[in-house]
Coordinates of C-alpha atoms and ligand atoms in Angstrom, one line a residue:
X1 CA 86.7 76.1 126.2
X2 CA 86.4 79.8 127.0
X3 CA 87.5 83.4 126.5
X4 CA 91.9 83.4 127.3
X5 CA 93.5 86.4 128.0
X6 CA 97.4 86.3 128.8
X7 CA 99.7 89.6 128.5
X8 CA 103.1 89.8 128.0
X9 CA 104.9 93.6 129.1
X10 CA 101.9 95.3 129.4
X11 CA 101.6 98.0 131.6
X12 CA 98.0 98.3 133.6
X13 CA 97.9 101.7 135.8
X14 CA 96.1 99.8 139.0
X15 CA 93.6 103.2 138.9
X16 CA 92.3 101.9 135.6
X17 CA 91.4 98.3 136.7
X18 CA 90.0 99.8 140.4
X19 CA 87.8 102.0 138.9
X20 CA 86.1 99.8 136.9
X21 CA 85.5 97.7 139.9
X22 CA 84.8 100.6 142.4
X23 CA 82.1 101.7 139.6
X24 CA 80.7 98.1 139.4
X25 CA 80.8 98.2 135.7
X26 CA 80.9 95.1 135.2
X27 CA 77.2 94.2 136.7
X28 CA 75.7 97.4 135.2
X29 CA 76.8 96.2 131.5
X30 CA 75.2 93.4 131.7
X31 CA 72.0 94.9 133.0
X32 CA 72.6 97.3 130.2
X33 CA 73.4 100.4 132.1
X34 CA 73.2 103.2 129.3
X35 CA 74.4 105.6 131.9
X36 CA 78.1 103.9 131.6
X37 CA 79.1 106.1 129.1
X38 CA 78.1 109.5 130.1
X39 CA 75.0 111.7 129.8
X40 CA 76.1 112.8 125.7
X41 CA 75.9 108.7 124.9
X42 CA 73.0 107.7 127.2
X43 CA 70.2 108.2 124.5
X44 CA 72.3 106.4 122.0
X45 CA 73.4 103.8 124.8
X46 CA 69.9 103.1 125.5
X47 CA 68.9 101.6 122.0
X48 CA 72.6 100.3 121.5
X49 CA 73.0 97.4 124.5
X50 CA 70.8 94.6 122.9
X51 CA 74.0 92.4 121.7
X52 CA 74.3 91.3 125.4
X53 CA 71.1 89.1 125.0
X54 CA 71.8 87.6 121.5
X55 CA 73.4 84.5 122.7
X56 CA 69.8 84.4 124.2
X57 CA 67.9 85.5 122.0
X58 CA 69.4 83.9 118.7
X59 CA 68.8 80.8 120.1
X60 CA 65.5 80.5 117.7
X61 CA 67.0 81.6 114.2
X62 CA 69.4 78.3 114.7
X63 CA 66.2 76.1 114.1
X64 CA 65.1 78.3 111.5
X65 CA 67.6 78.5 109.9
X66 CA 68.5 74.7 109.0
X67 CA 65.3 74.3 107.6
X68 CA 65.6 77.2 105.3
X69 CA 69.1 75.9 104.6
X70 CA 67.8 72.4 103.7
X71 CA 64.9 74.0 101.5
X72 CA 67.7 76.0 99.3
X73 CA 70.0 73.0 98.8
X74 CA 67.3 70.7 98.1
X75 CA 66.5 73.3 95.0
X76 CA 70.3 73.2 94.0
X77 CA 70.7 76.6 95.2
X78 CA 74.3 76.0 96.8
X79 CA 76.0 79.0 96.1
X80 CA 75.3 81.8 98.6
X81 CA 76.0 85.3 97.7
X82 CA 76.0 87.8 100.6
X83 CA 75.4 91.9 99.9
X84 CA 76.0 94.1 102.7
X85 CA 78.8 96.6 104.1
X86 CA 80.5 96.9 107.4
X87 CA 78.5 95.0 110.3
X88 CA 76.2 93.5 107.5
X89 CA 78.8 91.4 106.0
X90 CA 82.1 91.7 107.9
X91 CA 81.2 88.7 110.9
X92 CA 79.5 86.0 107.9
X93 CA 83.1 86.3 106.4
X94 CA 85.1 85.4 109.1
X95 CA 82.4 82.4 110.1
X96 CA 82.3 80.5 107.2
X97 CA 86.1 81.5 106.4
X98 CA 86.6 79.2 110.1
X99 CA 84.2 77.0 109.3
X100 CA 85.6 76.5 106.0
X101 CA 82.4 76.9 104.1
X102 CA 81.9 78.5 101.0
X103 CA 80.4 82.3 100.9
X104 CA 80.6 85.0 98.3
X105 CA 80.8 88.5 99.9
X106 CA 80.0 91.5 97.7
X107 CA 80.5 94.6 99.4
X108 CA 82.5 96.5 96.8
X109 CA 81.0 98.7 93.8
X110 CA 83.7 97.6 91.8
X111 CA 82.5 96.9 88.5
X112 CA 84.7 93.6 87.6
X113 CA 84.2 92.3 91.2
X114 CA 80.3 92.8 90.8
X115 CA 80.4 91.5 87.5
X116 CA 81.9 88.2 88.6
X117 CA 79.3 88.0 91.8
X118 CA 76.5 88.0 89.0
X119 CA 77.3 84.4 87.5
X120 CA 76.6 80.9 88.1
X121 CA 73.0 82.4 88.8
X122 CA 70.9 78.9 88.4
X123 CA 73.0 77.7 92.1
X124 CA 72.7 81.3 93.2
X125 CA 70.5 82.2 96.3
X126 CA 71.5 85.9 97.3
X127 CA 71.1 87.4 101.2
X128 CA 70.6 91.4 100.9
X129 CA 71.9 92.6 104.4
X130 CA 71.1 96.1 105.5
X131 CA 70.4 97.5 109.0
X132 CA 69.2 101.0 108.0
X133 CA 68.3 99.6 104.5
X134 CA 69.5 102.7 102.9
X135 CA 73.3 101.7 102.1
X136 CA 74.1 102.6 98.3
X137 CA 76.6 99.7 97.7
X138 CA 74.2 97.5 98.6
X139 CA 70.8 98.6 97.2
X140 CA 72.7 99.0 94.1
X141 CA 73.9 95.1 94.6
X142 CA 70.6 94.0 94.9
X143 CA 69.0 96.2 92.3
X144 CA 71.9 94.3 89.8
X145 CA 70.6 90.9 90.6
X146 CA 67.0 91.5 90.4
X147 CA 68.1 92.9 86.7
X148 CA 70.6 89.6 86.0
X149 CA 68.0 86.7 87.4
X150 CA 65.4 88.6 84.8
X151 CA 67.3 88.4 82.4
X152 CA 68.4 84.5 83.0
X153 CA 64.7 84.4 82.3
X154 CA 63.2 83.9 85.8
X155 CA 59.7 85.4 86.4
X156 CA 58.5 87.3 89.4
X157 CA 58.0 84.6 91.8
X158 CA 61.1 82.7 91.2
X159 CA 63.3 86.0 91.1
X160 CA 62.0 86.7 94.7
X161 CA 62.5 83.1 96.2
X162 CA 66.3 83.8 95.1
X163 CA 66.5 86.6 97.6
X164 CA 66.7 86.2 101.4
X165 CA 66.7 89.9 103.2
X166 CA 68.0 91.0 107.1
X167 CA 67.3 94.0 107.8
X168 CA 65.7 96.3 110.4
X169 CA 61.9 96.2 111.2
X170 CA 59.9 99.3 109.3
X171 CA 63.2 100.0 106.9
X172 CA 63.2 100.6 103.6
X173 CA 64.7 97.5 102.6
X174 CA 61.5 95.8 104.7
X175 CA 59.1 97.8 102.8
X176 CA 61.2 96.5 99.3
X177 CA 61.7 93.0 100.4
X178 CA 57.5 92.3 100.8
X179 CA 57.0 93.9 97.4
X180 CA 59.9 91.6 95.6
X181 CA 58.3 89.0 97.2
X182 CA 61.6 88.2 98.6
X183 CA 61.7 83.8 100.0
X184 CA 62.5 85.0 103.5
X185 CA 63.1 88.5 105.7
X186 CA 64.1 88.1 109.1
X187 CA 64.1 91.3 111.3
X188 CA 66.8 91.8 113.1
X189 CA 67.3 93.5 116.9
X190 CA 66.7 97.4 116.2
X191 CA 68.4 97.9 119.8
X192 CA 71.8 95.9 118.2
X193 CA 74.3 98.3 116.0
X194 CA 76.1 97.0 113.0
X195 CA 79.5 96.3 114.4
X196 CA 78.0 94.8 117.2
X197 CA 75.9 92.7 115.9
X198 CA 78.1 89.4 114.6
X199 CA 75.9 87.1 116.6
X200 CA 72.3 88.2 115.5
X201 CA 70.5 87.5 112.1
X202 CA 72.7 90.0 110.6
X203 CA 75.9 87.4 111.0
X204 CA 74.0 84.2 111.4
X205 CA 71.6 84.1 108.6
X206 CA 74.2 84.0 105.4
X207 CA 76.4 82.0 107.7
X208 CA 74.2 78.8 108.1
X209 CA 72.8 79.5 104.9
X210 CA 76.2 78.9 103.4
X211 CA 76.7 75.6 105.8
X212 CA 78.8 76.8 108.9
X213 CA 77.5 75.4 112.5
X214 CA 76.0 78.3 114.0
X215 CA 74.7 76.5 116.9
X216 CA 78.5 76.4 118.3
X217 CA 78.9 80.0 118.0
X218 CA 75.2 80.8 120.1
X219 CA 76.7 77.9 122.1
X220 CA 80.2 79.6 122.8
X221 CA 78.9 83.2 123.4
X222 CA 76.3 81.8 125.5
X223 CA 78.9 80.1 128.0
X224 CA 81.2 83.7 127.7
X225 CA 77.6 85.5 128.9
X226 CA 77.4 83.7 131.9
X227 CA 80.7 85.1 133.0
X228 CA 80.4 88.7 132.1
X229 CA 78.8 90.2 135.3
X230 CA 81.9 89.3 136.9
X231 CA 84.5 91.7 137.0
X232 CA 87.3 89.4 136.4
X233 CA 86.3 87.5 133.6
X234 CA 88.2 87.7 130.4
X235 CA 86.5 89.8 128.6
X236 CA 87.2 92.4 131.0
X237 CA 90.7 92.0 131.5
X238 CA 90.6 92.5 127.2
X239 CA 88.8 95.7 127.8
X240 CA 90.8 97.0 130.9
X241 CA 94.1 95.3 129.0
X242 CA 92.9 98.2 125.5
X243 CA 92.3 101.1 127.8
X244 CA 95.7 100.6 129.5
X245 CA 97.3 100.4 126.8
X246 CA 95.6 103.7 125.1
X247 CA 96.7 105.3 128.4
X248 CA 99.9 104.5 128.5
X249 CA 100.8 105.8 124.8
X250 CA 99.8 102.6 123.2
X251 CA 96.5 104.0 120.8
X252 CA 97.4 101.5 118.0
X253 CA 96.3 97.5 118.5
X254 CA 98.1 95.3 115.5
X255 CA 95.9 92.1 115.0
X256 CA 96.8 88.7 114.2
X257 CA 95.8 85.8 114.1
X258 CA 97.8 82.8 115.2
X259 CA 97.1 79.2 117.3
X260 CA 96.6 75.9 116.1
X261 CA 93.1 76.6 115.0
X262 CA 93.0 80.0 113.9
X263 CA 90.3 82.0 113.4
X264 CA 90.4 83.3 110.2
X265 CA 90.4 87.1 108.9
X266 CA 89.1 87.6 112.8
X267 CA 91.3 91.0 112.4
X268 CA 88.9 92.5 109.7
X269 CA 85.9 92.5 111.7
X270 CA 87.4 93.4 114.9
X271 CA 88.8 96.7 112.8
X272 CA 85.4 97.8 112.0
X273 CA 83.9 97.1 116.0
X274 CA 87.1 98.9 117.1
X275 CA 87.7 101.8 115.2
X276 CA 84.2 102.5 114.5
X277 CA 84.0 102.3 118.1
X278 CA 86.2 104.2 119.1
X279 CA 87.6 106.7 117.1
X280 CA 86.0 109.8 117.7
X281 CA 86.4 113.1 119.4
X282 CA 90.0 113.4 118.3
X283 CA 90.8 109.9 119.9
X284 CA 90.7 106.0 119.6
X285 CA 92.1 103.0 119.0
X286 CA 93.7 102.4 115.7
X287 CA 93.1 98.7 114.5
X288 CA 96.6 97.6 112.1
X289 CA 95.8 94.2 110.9
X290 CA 98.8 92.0 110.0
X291 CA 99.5 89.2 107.7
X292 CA 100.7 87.1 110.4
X293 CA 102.4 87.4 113.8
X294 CA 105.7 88.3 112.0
X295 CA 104.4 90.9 109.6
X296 CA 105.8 94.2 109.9
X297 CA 104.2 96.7 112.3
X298 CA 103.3 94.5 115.5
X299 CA 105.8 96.4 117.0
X300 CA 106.2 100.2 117.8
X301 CA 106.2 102.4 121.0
X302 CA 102.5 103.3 120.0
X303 CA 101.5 99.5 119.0
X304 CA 100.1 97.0 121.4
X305 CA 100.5 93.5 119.6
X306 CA 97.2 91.6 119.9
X307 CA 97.2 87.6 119.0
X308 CA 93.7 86.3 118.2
X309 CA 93.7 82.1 118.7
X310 CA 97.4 82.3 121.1
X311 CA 99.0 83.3 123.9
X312 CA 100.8 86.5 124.6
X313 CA 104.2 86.0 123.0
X314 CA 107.1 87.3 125.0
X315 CA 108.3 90.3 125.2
X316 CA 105.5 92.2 124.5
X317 CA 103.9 94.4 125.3
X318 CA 101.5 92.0 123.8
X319 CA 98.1 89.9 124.8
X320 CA 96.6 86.7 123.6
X321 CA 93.1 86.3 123.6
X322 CA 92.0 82.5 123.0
X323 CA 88.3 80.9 122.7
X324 CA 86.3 79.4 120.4
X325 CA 84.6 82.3 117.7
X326 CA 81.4 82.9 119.4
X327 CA 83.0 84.0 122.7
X328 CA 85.8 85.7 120.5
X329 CA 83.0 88.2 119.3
X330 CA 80.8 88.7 121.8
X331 CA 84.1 89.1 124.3
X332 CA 85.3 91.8 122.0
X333 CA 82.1 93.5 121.9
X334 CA 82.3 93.6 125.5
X335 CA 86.2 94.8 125.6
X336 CA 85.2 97.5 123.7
X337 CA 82.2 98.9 125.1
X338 CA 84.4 98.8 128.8
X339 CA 87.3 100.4 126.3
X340 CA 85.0 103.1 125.5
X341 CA 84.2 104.1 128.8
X342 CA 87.7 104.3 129.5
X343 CA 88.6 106.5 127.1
X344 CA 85.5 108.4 127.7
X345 CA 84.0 108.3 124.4
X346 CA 80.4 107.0 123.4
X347 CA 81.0 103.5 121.4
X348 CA 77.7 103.1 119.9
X349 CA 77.4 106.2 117.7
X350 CA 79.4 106.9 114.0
X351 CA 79.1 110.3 113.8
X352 CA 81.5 110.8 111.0
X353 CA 80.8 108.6 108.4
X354 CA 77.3 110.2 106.9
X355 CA 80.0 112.7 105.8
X356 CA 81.8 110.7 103.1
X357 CA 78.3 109.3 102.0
X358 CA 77.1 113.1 101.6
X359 CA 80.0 113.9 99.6
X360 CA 79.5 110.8 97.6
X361 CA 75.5 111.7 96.4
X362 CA 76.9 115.3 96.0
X363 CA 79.1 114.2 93.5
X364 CA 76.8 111.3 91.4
X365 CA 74.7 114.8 91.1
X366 CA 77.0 117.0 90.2
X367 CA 79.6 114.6 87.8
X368 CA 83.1 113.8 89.0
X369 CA 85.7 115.9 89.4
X370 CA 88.3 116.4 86.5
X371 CA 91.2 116.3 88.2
X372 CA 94.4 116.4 85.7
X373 CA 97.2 114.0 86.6
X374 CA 100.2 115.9 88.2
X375 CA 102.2 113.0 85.9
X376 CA 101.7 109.4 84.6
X377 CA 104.8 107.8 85.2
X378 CA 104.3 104.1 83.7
X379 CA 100.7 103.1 84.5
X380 CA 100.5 105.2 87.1
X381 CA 98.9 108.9 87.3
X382 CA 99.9 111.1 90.4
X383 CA 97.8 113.4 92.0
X384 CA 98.3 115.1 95.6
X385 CA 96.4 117.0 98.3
X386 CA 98.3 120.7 97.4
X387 CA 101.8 120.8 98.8
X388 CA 102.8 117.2 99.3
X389 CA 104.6 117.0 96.3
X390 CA 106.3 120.1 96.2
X391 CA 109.6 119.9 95.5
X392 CA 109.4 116.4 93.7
X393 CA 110.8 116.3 90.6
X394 CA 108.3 114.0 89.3
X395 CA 109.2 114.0 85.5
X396 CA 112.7 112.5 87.0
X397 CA 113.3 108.1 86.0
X398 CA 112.2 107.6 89.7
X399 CA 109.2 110.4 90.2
X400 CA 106.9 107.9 91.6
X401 CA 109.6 106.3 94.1
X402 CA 110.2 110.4 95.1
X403 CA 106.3 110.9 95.7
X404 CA 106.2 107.9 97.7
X405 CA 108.9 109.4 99.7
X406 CA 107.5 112.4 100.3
X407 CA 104.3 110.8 101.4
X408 CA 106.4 108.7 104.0
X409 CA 108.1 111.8 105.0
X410 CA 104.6 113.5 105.9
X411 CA 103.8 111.0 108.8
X412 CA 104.2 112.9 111.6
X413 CA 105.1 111.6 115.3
X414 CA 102.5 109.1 116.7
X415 CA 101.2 109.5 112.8
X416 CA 99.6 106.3 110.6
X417 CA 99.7 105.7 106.9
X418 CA 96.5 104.6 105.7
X419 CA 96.5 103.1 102.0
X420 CA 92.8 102.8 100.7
X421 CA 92.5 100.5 97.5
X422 CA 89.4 101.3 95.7
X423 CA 90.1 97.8 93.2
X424 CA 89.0 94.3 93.2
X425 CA 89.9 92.5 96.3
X426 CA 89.7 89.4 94.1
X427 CA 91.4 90.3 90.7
X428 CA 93.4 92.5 92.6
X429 CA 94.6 90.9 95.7
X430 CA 98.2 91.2 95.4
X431 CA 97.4 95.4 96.2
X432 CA 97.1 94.0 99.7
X433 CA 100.8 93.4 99.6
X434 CA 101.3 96.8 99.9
X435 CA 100.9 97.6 103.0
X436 CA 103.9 95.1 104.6
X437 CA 106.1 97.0 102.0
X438 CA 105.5 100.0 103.1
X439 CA 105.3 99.1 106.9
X440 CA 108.9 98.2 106.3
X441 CA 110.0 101.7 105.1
X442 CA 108.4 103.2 108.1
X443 CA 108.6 103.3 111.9
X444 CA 105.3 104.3 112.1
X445 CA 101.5 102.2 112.1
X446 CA 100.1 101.1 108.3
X447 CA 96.7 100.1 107.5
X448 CA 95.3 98.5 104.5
X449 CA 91.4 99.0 103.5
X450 CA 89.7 97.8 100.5
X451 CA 87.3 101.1 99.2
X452 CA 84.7 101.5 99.7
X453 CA 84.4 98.5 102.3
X454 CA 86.2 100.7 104.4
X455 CA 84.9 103.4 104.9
X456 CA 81.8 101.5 107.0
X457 CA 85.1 100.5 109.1
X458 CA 88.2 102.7 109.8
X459 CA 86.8 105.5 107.9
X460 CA 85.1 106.8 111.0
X461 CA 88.8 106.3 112.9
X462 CA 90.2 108.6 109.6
X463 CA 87.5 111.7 110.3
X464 CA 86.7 111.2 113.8
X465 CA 90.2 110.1 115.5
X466 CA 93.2 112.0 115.9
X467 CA 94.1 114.0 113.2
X468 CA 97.6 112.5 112.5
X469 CA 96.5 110.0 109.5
X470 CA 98.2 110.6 106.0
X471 CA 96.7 108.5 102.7
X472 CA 97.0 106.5 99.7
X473 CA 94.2 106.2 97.9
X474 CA 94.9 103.8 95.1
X475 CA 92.1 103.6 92.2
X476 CA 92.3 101.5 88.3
X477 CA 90.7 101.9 85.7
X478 CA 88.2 98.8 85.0
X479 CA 86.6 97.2 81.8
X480 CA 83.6 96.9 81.2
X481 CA 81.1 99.5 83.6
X482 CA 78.4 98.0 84.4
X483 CA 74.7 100.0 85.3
X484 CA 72.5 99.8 88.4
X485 CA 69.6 99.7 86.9
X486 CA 66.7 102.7 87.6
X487 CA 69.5 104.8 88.7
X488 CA 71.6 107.5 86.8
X489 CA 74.9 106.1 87.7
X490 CA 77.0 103.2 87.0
X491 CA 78.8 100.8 89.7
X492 CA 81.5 102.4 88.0
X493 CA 80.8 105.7 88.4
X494 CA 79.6 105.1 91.6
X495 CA 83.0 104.0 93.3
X496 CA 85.1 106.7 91.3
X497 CA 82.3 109.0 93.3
X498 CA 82.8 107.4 96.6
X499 CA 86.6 107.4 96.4
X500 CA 86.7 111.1 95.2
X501 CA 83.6 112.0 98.5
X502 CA 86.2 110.1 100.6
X503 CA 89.5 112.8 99.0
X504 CA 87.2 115.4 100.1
X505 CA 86.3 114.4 103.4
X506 CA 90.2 114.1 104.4
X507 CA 91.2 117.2 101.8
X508 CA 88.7 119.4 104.6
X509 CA 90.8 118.1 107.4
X510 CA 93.9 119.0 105.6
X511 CA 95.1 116.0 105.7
X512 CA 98.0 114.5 103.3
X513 CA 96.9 112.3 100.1
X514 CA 98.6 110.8 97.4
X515 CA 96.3 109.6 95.0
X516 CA 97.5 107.0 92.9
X517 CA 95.0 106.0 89.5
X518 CA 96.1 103.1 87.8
X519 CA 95.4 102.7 83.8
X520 CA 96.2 99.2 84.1
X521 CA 95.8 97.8 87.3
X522 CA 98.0 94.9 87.5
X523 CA 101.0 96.7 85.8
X524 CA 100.6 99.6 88.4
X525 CA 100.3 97.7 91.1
X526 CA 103.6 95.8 89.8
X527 CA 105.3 99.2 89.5
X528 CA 104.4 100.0 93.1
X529 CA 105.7 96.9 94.5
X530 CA 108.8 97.0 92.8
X531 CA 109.6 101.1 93.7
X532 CA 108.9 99.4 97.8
X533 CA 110.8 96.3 97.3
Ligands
F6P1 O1 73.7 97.6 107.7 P1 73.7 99.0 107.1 O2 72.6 99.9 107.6 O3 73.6 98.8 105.5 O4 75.1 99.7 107.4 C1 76.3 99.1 107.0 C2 77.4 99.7 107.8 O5 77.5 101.1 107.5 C3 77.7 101.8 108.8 O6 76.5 102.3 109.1 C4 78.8 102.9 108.7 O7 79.0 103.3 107.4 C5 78.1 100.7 109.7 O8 78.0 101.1 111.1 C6 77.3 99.6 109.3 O9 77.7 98.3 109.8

């Protein structure tokens, strides 16, 4: 089976779809035409196309890989832990969620969700996934497991046949993984970005490492490839079906999944290829990803509702795009690049995410801010961008329920609520359950990231995209910190750093933010849900 698209009550302006075919675009992507996207993106273009041959050209890893696979279980080593952010972790998650297999993902610097990550070490083989090699999260992720398999009493040789590294040739992480003497480095496509690269070694290495049949997926984007010079194949009609809808008013796409075999947690990868993608310049495509079908927030004049394993449900506007996973991702990679031309914007580039990292080494240098809490109502401290709260009469019985009404109220028309929980997705799951509380107090779009994981995802959307986002950043207080070694900063220190680089980064667009601290995370997080009930 292939790529399905249905639509239900979606509007198509017949000048979208005809130019696309009077400008043959369909043929030139998949000769890799960097000229597609204008003369700004054609230098970027150029070196950004290469995911169109890796149902090709990942052929070889699948052999590869078994045998490495065989070697590692064979040793006991059955428990795969996976470092890397955004496009270095995001596509393994959702494989060997579908395939049902088990794979730890540690791309947080959260102190207790590293902490756990570094256990059950004699089963433990760990992949360190970096493109550019020079992501923090994850060189302090490795840096913490070299320190933990020393100190399980593993020399030098067995510490590096725990590690397996993807990176880019002649990065930093290449240089590091020769002198750990790391089991295995395979060098991924330097012509194939991190959000597009779910079917090169970036998403197939942990993914057959951890057991998940990776053949199928080469297999399945391999069958969609053969259809994509032809400018009526699915994939097309998803990209021509995202532009439409961002022309006709529509700039938000809710994702869920739904079908009788589901792909599963599809939504969070296809945030980071799509807002990454797309939102820059003061425009984009705003990924909300729901719960379910049902969840609140599928539904809005600015909201096109997007199924991922169903048909369109009636009455729309809505799509359905079916198909086993491997066409699922490299069709969406293709829906978006044809997306991006429509809304003339250059897909491959992230020009606004260096900025949060910046602020985030300024900060480590110069020590966190002291920021005095506004009020601590229960476990909960309040601070605000300057203004949001004026007016709120937060040492009332219900000051938090008044600030999160006044950060409602600042949502303006065509506006999104983004809430940003710097916590343990783990510990701290039931966080996640804010955003359908508050998507039910609001008319307008709200998204739910995990800090820092998102800010290799939406963040870009948050800086680059129109300037009509308003925040809740939600950060606890942990237990034990925990130190990267060789560096003068602690995991915990670290994500208190990023969060507070992230506060600037949206304080300098003016944009509204209610920053919520909890003292003790699950009792704050209680006291949230129950002020949104
Ligand atoms: O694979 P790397 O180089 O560690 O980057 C991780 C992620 O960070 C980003 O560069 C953006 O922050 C993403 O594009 C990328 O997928």
């Amino acid at each position: 089976m292939s790529l399905g698209l249905t639509s239900t009550g979606l509007e198509v302006p017949e000048p979208v779809a005809a130019q696309l075919r009077q400008d043959d675009v369909a043929a030139r992507l998949v000769r890799k035409d960097a000229t597609l996207w204008g003369p700004d993106a054609e230098n970027e273009a150029a070196i950004r196309l290469g995911w169109l041959d890796l149902p090709a050209s990942s052929r070889s890893l699948v052999t590869q890989l078994a045998q490495l696979r065989s070697e590692l279980v064979a040793e006991g080593l059955d428990r795969v832990v996976l470092c890397g952010m955004g496009g270095s972790s995001l596509a393994p998650e959702v494989i060997c969620r579908t395939a049902g297999v088990p794979l730890v993902v540690l791309d947080t610097t959260d102190p207790g969700q590293v902490a756990d990550a570094l256990t059950d070490l004699a089963r433990t083989v760990v992949v360190i996934s970096s493109k550019s090699g020079g992501t923090v999260e994850t060189d302090s992720q490795r840096r913490a497991f070299l320190a933990a398999f020393a100190e399980a009493g593993l020399d030098e040789q067995a510490i590096g046949s725990r590690f397996v590294v993807v990176t880019d040739p002649g990065s930093p992480l290449a240089e590091t993984a020769a002198a750990m003497g790391a089991r295995a480095v395979f060098l991924a496509d330097p012509t194939v970005g991190g959000r597009y690269s779910a079917l090169s070694a970036f998403g197939l290495v942990p993914s057959a490492l951890a057991g998940a049949d990776v053949a199928a997926l080469v297999d399945d984007a391999e069958e969609l490839a053969e259809r994509l010079a032809d400018p009526g194949s699915a994939a097309m009609e998803l990209g021509i079906a995202l532009g439409a809808a961002f022309r006709t008013g529509r700039d938000k796409l809710a994702l869920a999944e739904a079908g009788e075999t589901p792909v599963q947690g599809f939504g969070d990868w296809a945030e980071q290829l799509i807002a990454e993608s797309t939102g820059k310049e003061g425009r984009g495509i705003l990924p909300v990803v729901l719960e379910s079908p049902e969840a609140p927030g599928g539904s809005a004049p600015d909201v096109l509702l997007a199924l991922v394993g169903a048909q369109a449900p009636a009455p729309g506007p809505s799509i359905g795009v079916t198909g086993p996973l491997g066409a699922q991702f490299l069709g969406w990679e293709y829906a978006t690049a044809v997306a991006g031309r429509i809304l003339g914007i250059n897909p491959f580039d992230q020009p606004n995410v260096t900025e949060s990292k910046e602020n985030t080494q300024a900060i480590l240098g110069a020590g966190l801010p002291d920021e005095q809490p506004m009020a601590t109502i229960g476990a909960v401290e309040i601070r605000a961008t300057r203004g949001l709260l004026d007016g709120v009469d937060l040492s009332s019985h219900d000051g938090l329920s008044l600030a999160m009404d006044a950060l409602l109220a600042a949502v303006p028309t065509r506006g999104y609520l983004a809430v940003m929980a710097y916590l343990d997705r783990v510990r701290d799951a039931r966080a996640g359950e804010l955003r359908a509380a508050l998507a039910r107090r609001i008319e307008h779009a709200v998204t739910f990231g995990w800090g820092p994981r998102f800010l290799h995802s939406t963040g870009q959307y948050h800086k680059g995209g129109p300037q009509v986002g308003v925040f809740l950043q939600v950060t606890g207080a942990y237990g034990p910190d925990l130190p990267v070694p060789d560096q003068p900063y602690t995991f915990g220190t670290l994500q208190a750093a990023q969060a507070a680089g992230d506060r600037k980064a949206l304080a300098d667009r003016d944009r509204p933010l209610l920053h919520l601290h909890l003292t003790d995370r699950a009792a704050g997080i209680g006291q949230l849900l129950t002020i949104l009930r």
